[in-house]
PDB file of C-alpha atoms and ligand atoms in Angstrom:
ATOM      1  CA  MET A   1       3.043 -19.450   0.422  1.00  0.00           C
ATOM      2  CA  LEU A   2       3.206 -15.692   0.737  1.00  0.00           C
ATOM      3  CA  VAL A   3       5.498 -14.148  -1.861  1.00  0.00           C
ATOM      4  CA  THR A   4       7.486 -10.923  -1.859  1.00  0.00           C
ATOM      5  CA  THR A   5       6.449  -8.031  -4.087  1.00  0.00           C
ATOM      6  CA  LYS A   6       9.609  -8.474  -6.166  1.00  0.00           C
ATOM      7  CA  GLU A   7       8.320 -10.607  -9.019  1.00  0.00           C
ATOM      8  CA  MET A   8       4.779  -9.254  -9.117  1.00  0.00           C
ATOM      9  CA  LEU A   9       6.043  -5.661  -9.368  1.00  0.00           C
ATOM     10  CA  ALA A  10       8.720  -6.566 -11.933  1.00  0.00           C
ATOM     11  CA  LYS A  11       6.017  -8.133 -14.112  1.00  0.00           C
ATOM     12  CA  ALA A  12       3.748  -5.110 -13.622  1.00  0.00           C
ATOM     13  CA  GLN A  13       6.578  -2.770 -14.552  1.00  0.00           C
ATOM     14  CA  LYS A  14       7.355  -4.743 -17.679  1.00  0.00           C
ATOM     15  CA  GLU A  15       3.743  -5.001 -18.790  1.00  0.00           C
ATOM     16  CA  ASN A  16       2.742  -1.480 -17.713  1.00  0.00           C
ATOM     17  CA  TYR A  17       0.051  -2.056 -15.117  1.00  0.00           C
ATOM     18  CA  ALA A  18       0.071  -1.701 -11.320  1.00  0.00           C
ATOM     19  CA  VAL A  19      -0.477  -4.084  -8.443  1.00  0.00           C
ATOM     20  CA  PRO A  20      -2.899  -2.643  -5.871  1.00  0.00           C
ATOM     21  CA  ALA A  21      -1.790  -2.563  -2.225  1.00  0.00           C
ATOM     22  CA  PHE A  22      -4.847  -2.552   0.005  1.00  0.00           C
ATOM     23  CA  ASN A  23      -4.659  -1.540   3.656  1.00  0.00           C
ATOM     24  CA  ILE A  24      -6.549  -4.038   5.779  1.00  0.00           C
ATOM     25  CA  HIS A  25      -7.417  -4.040   9.483  1.00  0.00           C
ATOM     26  CA  ASN A  26      -8.789  -7.417  10.457  1.00  0.00           C
ATOM     27  CA  LEU A  27      -9.931 -10.831   9.281  1.00  0.00           C
ATOM     28  CA  GLU A  28     -12.942  -9.454   7.432  1.00  0.00           C
ATOM     29  CA  THR A  29     -11.105  -6.816   5.402  1.00  0.00           C
ATOM     30  CA  LEU A  30      -8.174  -9.122   4.627  1.00  0.00           C
ATOM     31  CA  ARG A  31     -10.559 -11.755   3.320  1.00  0.00           C
ATOM     32  CA  VAL A  32     -12.479  -9.285   1.159  1.00  0.00           C
ATOM     33  CA  VAL A  33      -9.196  -8.185  -0.422  1.00  0.00           C
ATOM     34  CA  VAL A  34      -7.756 -11.624  -1.172  1.00  0.00           C
ATOM     35  CA  GLU A  35     -11.044 -13.260  -2.170  1.00  0.00           C
ATOM     36  CA  THR A  36     -11.907 -10.427  -4.561  1.00  0.00           C
ATOM     37  CA  ALA A  37      -8.390 -10.439  -6.009  1.00  0.00           C
ATOM     38  CA  ALA A  38      -8.691 -14.210  -6.507  1.00  0.00           C
ATOM     39  CA  GLU A  39     -12.044 -13.809  -8.297  1.00  0.00           C
ATOM     40  CA  LEU A  40     -10.439 -11.303 -10.641  1.00  0.00           C
ATOM     41  CA  LYS A  41      -7.199 -13.301 -10.901  1.00  0.00           C
ATOM     42  CA  SER A  42      -5.155 -10.324  -9.769  1.00  0.00           C
ATOM     43  CA  PRO A  43      -1.883 -10.369  -7.834  1.00  0.00           C
ATOM     44  CA  VAL A  44      -2.393  -8.450  -4.601  1.00  0.00           C
ATOM     45  CA  ILE A  45      -0.490  -6.763  -1.798  1.00  0.00           C
ATOM     46  CA  VAL A  46      -2.081  -6.889   1.634  1.00  0.00           C
ATOM     47  CA  ALA A  47      -0.769  -3.990   3.703  1.00  0.00           C
ATOM     48  CA  GLY A  48      -0.931  -3.020   7.359  1.00  0.00           C
ATOM     49  CA  THR A  49       0.278   0.126   9.102  1.00  0.00           C
ATOM     50  CA  PRO A  50       2.015  -0.070  12.505  1.00  0.00           C
ATOM     51  CA  GLY A  51      -1.298   0.798  14.180  1.00  0.00           C
ATOM     52  CA  THR A  52      -3.137  -1.963  12.329  1.00  0.00           C
ATOM     53  CA  ILE A  53      -0.543  -4.559  13.139  1.00  0.00           C
ATOM     54  CA  GLU A  54      -0.541  -3.621  16.769  1.00  0.00           C
ATOM     55  CA  TYR A  55      -4.348  -3.841  16.725  1.00  0.00           C
ATOM     56  CA  ALA A  56      -4.747  -7.115  14.841  1.00  0.00           C
ATOM     57  CA  GLY A  57      -1.482  -8.829  15.838  1.00  0.00           C
ATOM     58  CA  GLY A  58       1.308  -9.432  13.314  1.00  0.00           C
ATOM     59  CA  ASP A  59       1.386 -13.184  13.854  1.00  0.00           C
ATOM     60  CA  TYR A  60      -2.409 -13.435  13.507  1.00  0.00           C
ATOM     61  CA  LEU A  61      -2.283 -11.522  10.219  1.00  0.00           C
ATOM     62  CA  VAL A  62       0.522 -13.737   8.902  1.00  0.00           C
ATOM     63  CA  ALA A  63      -1.508 -16.832   9.771  1.00  0.00           C
ATOM     64  CA  ILE A  64      -4.632 -15.481   8.041  1.00  0.00           C
ATOM     65  CA  ALA A  65      -2.690 -14.392   4.963  1.00  0.00           C
ATOM     66  CA  GLU A  66      -0.840 -17.725   4.781  1.00  0.00           C
ATOM     67  CA  THR A  67      -4.189 -19.495   4.962  1.00  0.00           C
ATOM     68  CA  ALA A  68      -5.398 -17.338   2.061  1.00  0.00           C
ATOM     69  CA  THR A  69      -2.450 -18.442  -0.072  1.00  0.00           C
ATOM     70  CA  LYS A  70      -3.509 -22.078   0.404  1.00  0.00           C
ATOM     71  CA  LYS A  71      -7.024 -21.321  -0.767  1.00  0.00           C
ATOM     72  CA  HIS A  72      -6.301 -18.997  -3.688  1.00  0.00           C
ATOM     73  CA  ASP A  73      -3.969 -19.475  -6.597  1.00  0.00           C
ATOM     74  CA  ILE A  74      -2.804 -15.867  -6.927  1.00  0.00           C
ATOM     75  CA  PRO A  75       0.412 -14.167  -5.754  1.00  0.00           C
ATOM     76  CA  ILE A  76      -0.229 -12.573  -2.341  1.00  0.00           C
ATOM     77  CA  ALA A  77       2.362 -10.407  -0.572  1.00  0.00           C
ATOM     78  CA  LEU A  78       2.066  -9.242   3.028  1.00  0.00           C
ATOM     79  CA  HIS A  79       3.450  -5.763   3.469  1.00  0.00           C
ATOM     80  CA  LEU A  80       4.387  -3.495   6.389  1.00  0.00           C
ATOM     81  CA  ASP A  81       3.222   0.005   5.471  1.00  0.00           C
ATOM     82  CA  HIS A  82       4.874   3.200   6.776  1.00  0.00           C
ATOM     83  CA  PHE A  83       7.006   1.642   9.468  1.00  0.00           C
ATOM     84  CA  GLU A  84       9.432   4.016  11.149  1.00  0.00           C
ATOM     85  CA  ASN A  85      10.797   1.651  13.781  1.00  0.00           C
ATOM     86  CA  ILE A  86      13.510  -0.719  12.559  1.00  0.00           C
ATOM     87  CA  ASP A  87      13.087  -3.133  15.474  1.00  0.00           C
ATOM     88  CA  LYS A  88       9.388  -3.505  14.675  1.00  0.00           C
ATOM     89  CA  ILE A  89      10.214  -4.236  11.034  1.00  0.00           C
ATOM     90  CA  LYS A  90      12.668  -6.919  12.137  1.00  0.00           C
ATOM     91  CA  GLU A  91      10.067  -8.452  14.438  1.00  0.00           C
ATOM     92  CA  TYR A  92       7.401  -8.667  11.752  1.00  0.00           C
ATOM     93  CA  VAL A  93       9.737  -9.774   8.966  1.00  0.00           C
ATOM     94  CA  ASN A  94      10.682 -12.623  11.286  1.00  0.00           C
ATOM     95  CA  ALA A  95       6.987 -13.313  11.851  1.00  0.00           C
ATOM     96  CA  GLY A  96       6.467 -13.782   8.107  1.00  0.00           C
ATOM     97  CA  PHE A  97       5.803 -10.385   6.468  1.00  0.00           C
ATOM     98  CA  THR A  98       7.373 -10.577   3.031  1.00  0.00           C
ATOM     99  CA  SER A  99       7.736  -6.886   2.303  1.00  0.00           C
ATOM    100  CA  ALA A 100       8.420  -3.792   4.393  1.00  0.00           C
ATOM    101  CA  MET A 101       8.228  -0.075   3.880  1.00  0.00           C
ATOM    102  CA  ILE A 102      10.673   1.841   6.014  1.00  0.00           C
ATOM    103  CA  ASP A 103       9.458   5.416   6.083  1.00  0.00           C
ATOM    104  CA  ALA A 104      12.371   7.618   7.036  1.00  0.00           C
ATOM    105  CA  SER A 105      11.126  10.410   4.769  1.00  0.00           C
ATOM    106  CA  LYS A 106      11.011  12.795   7.740  1.00  0.00           C
ATOM    107  CA  GLU A 107      14.779  12.537   8.073  1.00  0.00           C
ATOM    108  CA  ASP A 108      17.270  14.428   5.939  1.00  0.00           C
ATOM    109  CA  PHE A 109      18.694  12.769   2.819  1.00  0.00           C
ATOM    110  CA  GLU A 110      21.776  11.190   4.421  1.00  0.00           C
ATOM    111  CA  ASN A 111      19.943   9.950   7.489  1.00  0.00           C
ATOM    112  CA  ASN A 112      17.103   8.598   5.341  1.00  0.00           C
ATOM    113  CA  ILE A 113      19.710   6.626   3.344  1.00  0.00           C
ATOM    114  CA  ASN A 114      21.455   5.326   6.471  1.00  0.00           C
ATOM    115  CA  THR A 115      18.215   4.164   8.073  1.00  0.00           C
ATOM    116  CA  VAL A 116      16.933   2.531   4.889  1.00  0.00           C
ATOM    117  CA  LYS A 117      20.236   0.746   4.283  1.00  0.00           C
ATOM    118  CA  LYS A 118      20.012  -0.946   7.676  1.00  0.00           C
ATOM    119  CA  VAL A 119      16.540  -2.265   6.861  1.00  0.00           C
ATOM    120  CA  VAL A 120      17.580  -3.420   3.384  1.00  0.00           C
ATOM    121  CA  GLU A 121      20.509  -5.345   4.806  1.00  0.00           C
ATOM    122  CA  TYR A 122      18.343  -7.083   7.380  1.00  0.00           C
ATOM    123  CA  ALA A 123      15.293  -7.754   5.207  1.00  0.00           C
ATOM    124  CA  HIS A 124      17.249  -9.030   2.213  1.00  0.00           C
ATOM    125  CA  ALA A 125      19.113 -11.490   4.422  1.00  0.00           C
ATOM    126  CA  LYS A 126      15.688 -12.803   5.489  1.00  0.00           C
ATOM    127  CA  GLY A 127      14.333 -12.997   1.939  1.00  0.00           C
ATOM    128  CA  SER A 128      12.032  -9.960   2.292  1.00  0.00           C
ATOM    129  CA  VAL A 129      11.991  -6.831   0.172  1.00  0.00           C
ATOM    130  CA  VAL A 130      12.050  -3.148   1.066  1.00  0.00           C
ATOM    131  CA  GLU A 131      10.202  -0.040  -0.071  1.00  0.00           C
ATOM    132  CA  ALA A 132      11.295   3.443   1.000  1.00  0.00           C
ATOM    133  CA  GLU A 133      10.057   6.964   0.392  1.00  0.00           C
ATOM    134  CA  LEU A 134      11.917   9.992  -0.853  1.00  0.00           C
ATOM    135  CA  GLY A 135      10.111  13.309  -0.673  1.00  0.00           C
ATOM    136  CA  LYS A 136       7.201  13.696   1.696  1.00  0.00           C
ATOM    137  CA  LEU A 137       3.476  13.125   1.228  1.00  0.00           C
ATOM    138  CA  GLY A 138       0.982  15.379   2.970  1.00  0.00           C
ATOM    139  CA  GLY A 139      -2.093  14.083   4.805  1.00  0.00           C
ATOM    140  CA  VAL A 140      -2.885  11.599   7.545  1.00  0.00           C
ATOM    141  CA  GLU A 141      -1.968   7.921   7.516  1.00  0.00           C
ATOM    142  CA  ASP A 142      -2.398   6.049  10.787  1.00  0.00           C
ATOM    143  CA  ASP A 143      -0.517   8.085  13.421  1.00  0.00           C
ATOM    144  CA  LEU A 144       1.550   9.818  10.749  1.00  0.00           C
ATOM    145  CA  VAL A 145       0.401  13.384  10.150  1.00  0.00           C
ATOM    146  CA  VAL A 146       2.168  15.593   7.611  1.00  0.00           C
ATOM    147  CA  ASP A 147       0.865  19.111   7.155  1.00  0.00           C
ATOM    148  CA  GLU A 148       0.275  20.069   3.491  1.00  0.00           C
ATOM    149  CA  LYS A 149       2.879  22.812   3.718  1.00  0.00           C
ATOM    150  CA  ASP A 150       5.526  20.292   4.807  1.00  0.00           C
ATOM    151  CA  ALA A 151       4.864  17.997   1.863  1.00  0.00           C
ATOM    152  CA  MET A 152       7.834  17.822  -0.505  1.00  0.00           C
ATOM    153  CA  TYR A 153       8.057  16.421  -4.029  1.00  0.00           C
ATOM    154  CA  THR A 154      10.656  13.800  -4.973  1.00  0.00           C
ATOM    155  CA  ASN A 155      13.734  15.141  -6.731  1.00  0.00           C
ATOM    156  CA  PRO A 156      14.550  12.832  -9.702  1.00  0.00           C
ATOM    157  CA  ASP A 157      18.346  13.076  -9.374  1.00  0.00           C
ATOM    158  CA  SER A 158      18.198  12.457  -5.640  1.00  0.00           C
ATOM    159  CA  ALA A 159      15.883   9.515  -6.321  1.00  0.00           C
ATOM    160  CA  LYS A 160      18.508   7.910  -8.539  1.00  0.00           C
ATOM    161  CA  GLU A 161      21.201   8.365  -5.896  1.00  0.00           C
ATOM    162  CA  PHE A 162      18.830   7.186  -3.147  1.00  0.00           C
ATOM    163  CA  VAL A 163      17.974   3.950  -4.949  1.00  0.00           C
ATOM    164  CA  GLU A 164      21.599   3.215  -5.844  1.00  0.00           C
ATOM    165  CA  ARG A 165      22.937   3.856  -2.363  1.00  0.00           C
ATOM    166  CA  THR A 166      20.198   2.081  -0.405  1.00  0.00           C
ATOM    167  CA  GLY A 167      19.631  -0.981  -2.596  1.00  0.00           C
ATOM    168  CA  ILE A 168      15.841  -0.743  -2.087  1.00  0.00           C
ATOM    169  CA  ASP A 169      13.468  -2.871  -4.142  1.00  0.00           C
ATOM    170  CA  SER A 170      10.835  -0.176  -4.765  1.00  0.00           C
ATOM    171  CA  LEU A 171      10.563   3.580  -4.326  1.00  0.00           C
ATOM    172  CA  ALA A 172       7.575   5.573  -3.065  1.00  0.00           C
ATOM    173  CA  VAL A 173       7.487   8.918  -4.838  1.00  0.00           C
ATOM    174  CA  ALA A 174       5.877  12.195  -3.845  1.00  0.00           C
ATOM    175  CA  ILE A 175       4.356  13.705  -6.994  1.00  0.00           C
ATOM    176  CA  GLY A 176       1.286  15.460  -5.602  1.00  0.00           C
ATOM    177  CA  THR A 177      -0.817  12.790  -3.907  1.00  0.00           C
ATOM    178  CA  ALA A 178      -1.619  12.932  -0.179  1.00  0.00           C
ATOM    179  CA  HIS A 179      -2.960  10.417   2.305  1.00  0.00           C
ATOM    180  CA  GLY A 180      -6.689  10.634   2.942  1.00  0.00           C
ATOM    181  CA  LEU A 181      -9.251  12.846   1.206  1.00  0.00           C
ATOM    182  CA  TYR A 182      -8.378  15.899  -0.895  1.00  0.00           C
ATOM    183  CA  LYS A 183      -9.749  19.400  -0.496  1.00  0.00           C
ATOM    184  CA  GLY A 184      -9.771  20.030  -4.247  1.00  0.00           C
ATOM    185  CA  GLU A 185      -8.777  17.848  -7.190  1.00  0.00           C
ATOM    186  CA  PRO A 186      -5.177  16.671  -6.695  1.00  0.00           C
ATOM    187  CA  LYS A 187      -2.640  17.839  -9.246  1.00  0.00           C
ATOM    188  CA  LEU A 188      -0.080  15.215 -10.107  1.00  0.00           C
ATOM    189  CA  ASP A 189       3.317  16.202 -11.481  1.00  0.00           C
ATOM    190  CA  PHE A 190       3.617  13.748 -14.374  1.00  0.00           C
ATOM    191  CA  GLU A 191       6.702  15.447 -15.818  1.00  0.00           C
ATOM    192  CA  ARG A 192       8.473  14.768 -12.541  1.00  0.00           C
ATOM    193  CA  LEU A 193       7.235  11.175 -12.543  1.00  0.00           C
ATOM    194  CA  LYS A 194       8.523  10.617 -16.100  1.00  0.00           C
ATOM    195  CA  GLU A 195      11.901  12.029 -15.142  1.00  0.00           C
ATOM    196  CA  ILE A 196      12.105   9.820 -12.058  1.00  0.00           C
ATOM    197  CA  ARG A 197      11.116   6.803 -14.170  1.00  0.00           C
ATOM    198  CA  SER A 198      13.859   7.575 -16.693  1.00  0.00           C
ATOM    199  CA  LYS A 199      16.507   7.729 -13.950  1.00  0.00           C
ATOM    200  CA  VAL A 200      15.371   4.972 -11.598  1.00  0.00           C
ATOM    201  CA  ASP A 201      14.889   1.351 -12.570  1.00  0.00           C
ATOM    202  CA  VAL A 202      13.111  -0.091  -9.492  1.00  0.00           C
ATOM    203  CA  PRO A 203       9.280  -0.206  -9.348  1.00  0.00           C
ATOM    204  CA  LEU A 204       7.694   3.123  -8.356  1.00  0.00           C
ATOM    205  CA  VAL A 205       4.933   3.340  -5.750  1.00  0.00           C
ATOM    206  CA  LEU A 206       2.016   5.782  -5.557  1.00  0.00           C
ATOM    207  CA  HIS A 207       0.836   6.417  -2.012  1.00  0.00           C
ATOM    208  CA  GLY A 208      -2.374   8.242  -1.193  1.00  0.00           C
ATOM    209  CA  ALA A 209      -4.312   6.938  -4.202  1.00  0.00           C
ATOM    210  CA  SER A 210      -7.727   7.208  -2.530  1.00  0.00           C
ATOM    211  CA  ASP A 211      -9.942  10.019  -3.792  1.00  0.00           C
ATOM    212  CA  VAL A 212      -7.671  10.571  -6.817  1.00  0.00           C
ATOM    213  CA  PRO A 213      -9.705  10.563 -10.058  1.00  0.00           C
ATOM    214  CA  GLU A 214      -9.302   7.276 -11.871  1.00  0.00           C
ATOM    215  CA  ASN A 215      -7.950   8.860 -15.039  1.00  0.00           C
ATOM    216  CA  LEU A 216      -5.101  10.444 -13.056  1.00  0.00           C
ATOM    217  CA  VAL A 217      -4.133   7.154 -11.424  1.00  0.00           C
ATOM    218  CA  LYS A 218      -4.205   5.502 -14.841  1.00  0.00           C
ATOM    219  CA  GLU A 219      -1.942   8.232 -16.238  1.00  0.00           C
ATOM    220  CA  ALA A 220       0.439   7.702 -13.320  1.00  0.00           C
ATOM    221  CA  ILE A 221       0.525   3.982 -14.131  1.00  0.00           C
ATOM    222  CA  LYS A 222       1.175   4.773 -17.785  1.00  0.00           C
ATOM    223  CA  PHE A 223       4.157   6.889 -16.746  1.00  0.00           C
ATOM    224  CA  GLY A 224       5.704   4.238 -14.541  1.00  0.00           C
ATOM    225  CA  ILE A 225       3.817   3.653 -11.270  1.00  0.00           C
ATOM    226  CA  CYS A 226       3.505  -0.088 -10.608  1.00  0.00           C
ATOM    227  CA  LYS A 227       2.188  -0.237  -7.026  1.00  0.00           C
ATOM    228  CA  VAL A 228      -0.879   1.776  -6.000  1.00  0.00           C
ATOM    229  CA  ASN A 229      -1.711   2.149  -2.286  1.00  0.00           C
ATOM    230  CA  ILE A 230      -5.349   2.372  -1.212  1.00  0.00           C
ATOM    231  CA  ALA A 231      -6.648   2.773   2.329  1.00  0.00           C
ATOM    232  CA  THR A 232      -9.246   5.530   2.819  1.00  0.00           C
ATOM    233  CA  ASP A 233     -11.376   4.529  -0.179  1.00  0.00           C
ATOM    234  CA  LEU A 234     -11.938   1.135   1.503  1.00  0.00           C
ATOM    235  CA  LYS A 235     -12.589   2.388   5.015  1.00  0.00           C
ATOM    236  CA  ILE A 236     -15.289   4.902   4.103  1.00  0.00           C
ATOM    237  CA  PRO A 237     -17.701   2.586   2.219  1.00  0.00           C
ATOM    238  CA  PHE A 238     -17.178  -0.190   4.775  1.00  0.00           C
ATOM    239  CA  SER A 239     -18.063   2.014   7.732  1.00  0.00           C
ATOM    240  CA  ASP A 240     -20.846   3.855   5.862  1.00  0.00           C
ATOM    241  CA  ALA A 241     -22.521   0.534   5.082  1.00  0.00           C
ATOM    242  CA  VAL A 242     -22.225  -0.631   8.697  1.00  0.00           C
ATOM    243  CA  LYS A 243     -23.626   2.702   9.944  1.00  0.00           C
ATOM    244  CA  GLN A 244     -26.539   2.377   7.521  1.00  0.00           C
ATOM    245  CA  TYR A 245     -27.175  -1.170   8.732  1.00  0.00           C
ATOM    246  CA  PHE A 246     -27.396   0.009  12.339  1.00  0.00           C
ATOM    247  CA  LYS A 247     -29.647   2.879  11.308  1.00  0.00           C
ATOM    248  CA  GLU A 248     -32.043   0.387   9.768  1.00  0.00           C
ATOM    249  CA  ASN A 249     -31.505  -2.240  12.488  1.00  0.00           C
ATOM    250  CA  PRO A 250     -30.855  -0.298  15.703  1.00  0.00           C
ATOM    251  CA  ASP A 251     -31.110  -3.412  17.852  1.00  0.00           C
ATOM    252  CA  ALA A 252     -28.667  -5.480  15.784  1.00  0.00           C
ATOM    253  CA  ASN A 253     -25.818  -7.130  17.655  1.00  0.00           C
ATOM    254  CA  ASP A 254     -24.676 -10.027  15.477  1.00  0.00           C
ATOM    255  CA  PRO A 255     -21.284  -9.214  13.876  1.00  0.00           C
ATOM    256  CA  ARG A 256     -21.948 -11.756  11.125  1.00  0.00           C
ATOM    257  CA  LYS A 257     -24.928  -9.629  10.126  1.00  0.00           C
ATOM    258  CA  TYR A 258     -23.693  -6.061  10.615  1.00  0.00           C
ATOM    259  CA  MET A 259     -20.235  -6.716   9.107  1.00  0.00           C
ATOM    260  CA  THR A 260     -21.688  -8.193   5.918  1.00  0.00           C
ATOM    261  CA  PRO A 261     -22.901  -4.950   4.269  1.00  0.00           C
ATOM    262  CA  GLY A 262     -19.512  -3.395   5.083  1.00  0.00           C
ATOM    263  CA  LYS A 263     -17.723  -6.261   3.370  1.00  0.00           C
ATOM    264  CA  GLU A 264     -20.014  -6.062   0.347  1.00  0.00           C
ATOM    265  CA  ALA A 265     -19.474  -2.316  -0.025  1.00  0.00           C
ATOM    266  CA  MET A 266     -15.729  -2.747   0.309  1.00  0.00           C
ATOM    267  CA  LYS A 267     -15.694  -5.532  -2.265  1.00  0.00           C
ATOM    268  CA  GLU A 268     -17.159  -3.204  -4.912  1.00  0.00           C
ATOM    269  CA  VAL A 269     -14.296  -0.780  -4.337  1.00  0.00           C
ATOM    270  CA  VAL A 270     -11.661  -3.528  -4.447  1.00  0.00           C
ATOM    271  CA  ILE A 271     -13.068  -4.640  -7.813  1.00  0.00           C
ATOM    272  CA  ALA A 272     -12.974  -1.080  -9.164  1.00  0.00           C
ATOM    273  CA  LYS A 273      -9.412  -0.501  -7.955  1.00  0.00           C
ATOM    274  CA  ILE A 274      -8.132  -3.764  -9.455  1.00  0.00           C
ATOM    275  CA  LYS A 275      -9.686  -2.783 -12.776  1.00  0.00           C
ATOM    276  CA  MET A 276      -8.223   0.719 -12.492  1.00  0.00           C
ATOM    277  CA  CYS A 277      -4.761  -0.746 -11.875  1.00  0.00           C
ATOM    278  CA  GLY A 278      -5.092  -3.085 -14.859  1.00  0.00           C
ATOM    279  CA  SER A 279      -4.036  -6.078 -12.742  1.00  0.00           C
ATOM    280  CA  GLU A 280      -7.079  -8.228 -13.538  1.00  0.00           C
ATOM    281  CA  ASN A 281      -6.053 -11.589 -15.050  1.00  0.00           C
ATOM    282  CA  LYS A 282      -2.376 -10.863 -14.344  1.00  0.00           C
ATOM    283  CA  ALA A 283      -1.993 -13.431 -11.556  1.00  0.00           C
TER     284      ALA A 283
HETATM  285  P1  13P B 301      -5.003   6.617   1.113  1.00  0.00           P
HETATM  286  O1  13P B 301      -5.618   6.444   2.458  1.00  0.00           O
HETATM  287  O2  13P B 301      -5.017   8.039   0.672  1.00  0.00           O
HETATM  288  O3  13P B 301      -5.541   5.663   0.118  1.00  0.00           O
HETATM  289  O4  13P B 301      -3.441   6.269   1.255  1.00  0.00           O
HETATM  290  C1  13P B 301      -3.055   4.943   1.378  1.00  0.00           C
HETATM  291  C2  13P B 301      -1.583   4.802   1.444  1.00  0.00           C
HETATM  292  O5  13P B 301      -0.842   5.451   0.766  1.00  0.00           O
HETATM  293  C3  13P B 301      -1.068   3.754   2.339  1.00  0.00           C
HETATM  294  O6  13P B 301       0.306   3.750   2.392  1.00  0.00           O
END
C-alpha cells in the first residue's frame, strides 16, 4: 500500500538524512525511481506536478504506484507537487495520492495560511498529508515561472507562525535554491535554515535541488532538510540519452529500444541522489 510521507520524514528527521522526492512523468520514469529505490532499500517519494498528472492521468499513476508497492518492500509515497488548485488536490487525494503540496506561496501571508488550512483540513480527514511553501523560489517548475527578482527567502519567525496556524505536515523553505538550472553556483543561506529548524518542528523540504553541488545539499540535510526534491537532474540525462540513441539509430521506432538508454541514464542519477540524501538502507 502507498504510505504518506509522515513516518518516512519523521524517521529521516530523527536520524538526520533526507528522503528524495523524484518528479516522474510516465510509467518508465516511475518504474526507474521505485525499482532503483528498492535496490538501494531507500524510502522514496514519487512526485508529479499538475502538468504531469494531467498528462499521465492521476488514476493511472495511482494504479502504477500501487502496483509498485506490491512488488517492492520499501515505503513509497505518491505526492502532488506544486498544486495551486484546491479542487484538483481534492480530486487526486480521493484518487489515492497520499501527500499533497499546496503552493500558495504567491499569495500574501494571511491568504497563504487560509488556503493551506483548507487543504490541511480536507487532506487530513482523508488520511493524506500536506506540504506548503513559505517564501518564494525562483526558476521554472512546470507552468510555474518565478522571476529571480521575485524570489523571497523564508522568514524563520513567520515560518513558526505559519506551521502552527496551518497544521501542515512539512514545510518547503526558500533558502537560495531555484527550480531548474543555475546561472552560477547557488548560495544557500544555512544560517537562515538553522534558525528555521530551531523554531519549526515539522520536516523541512528543499525544492530545486537539481544542479546544486552535492556538498551543499548534504550541508542542508545536516542543518535540518529531510525531503529533497529533484526534477531537472532526471529529465536532462534521460532526454540526452534518447537523443543520442536517435543520433546513432536515426531509423529507430521501437519505444522499448529508444526508451531504454534514457531509463539507464536516469537510473544512475537516482542512485547518486539516494546516496547524496543518505536514505540508502533506511527503508
Ligand atoms: P529541480 O527541477 O530544480 O530539481 O526542482 C524540483 C522541485 O523542486 C520539484 O518540486
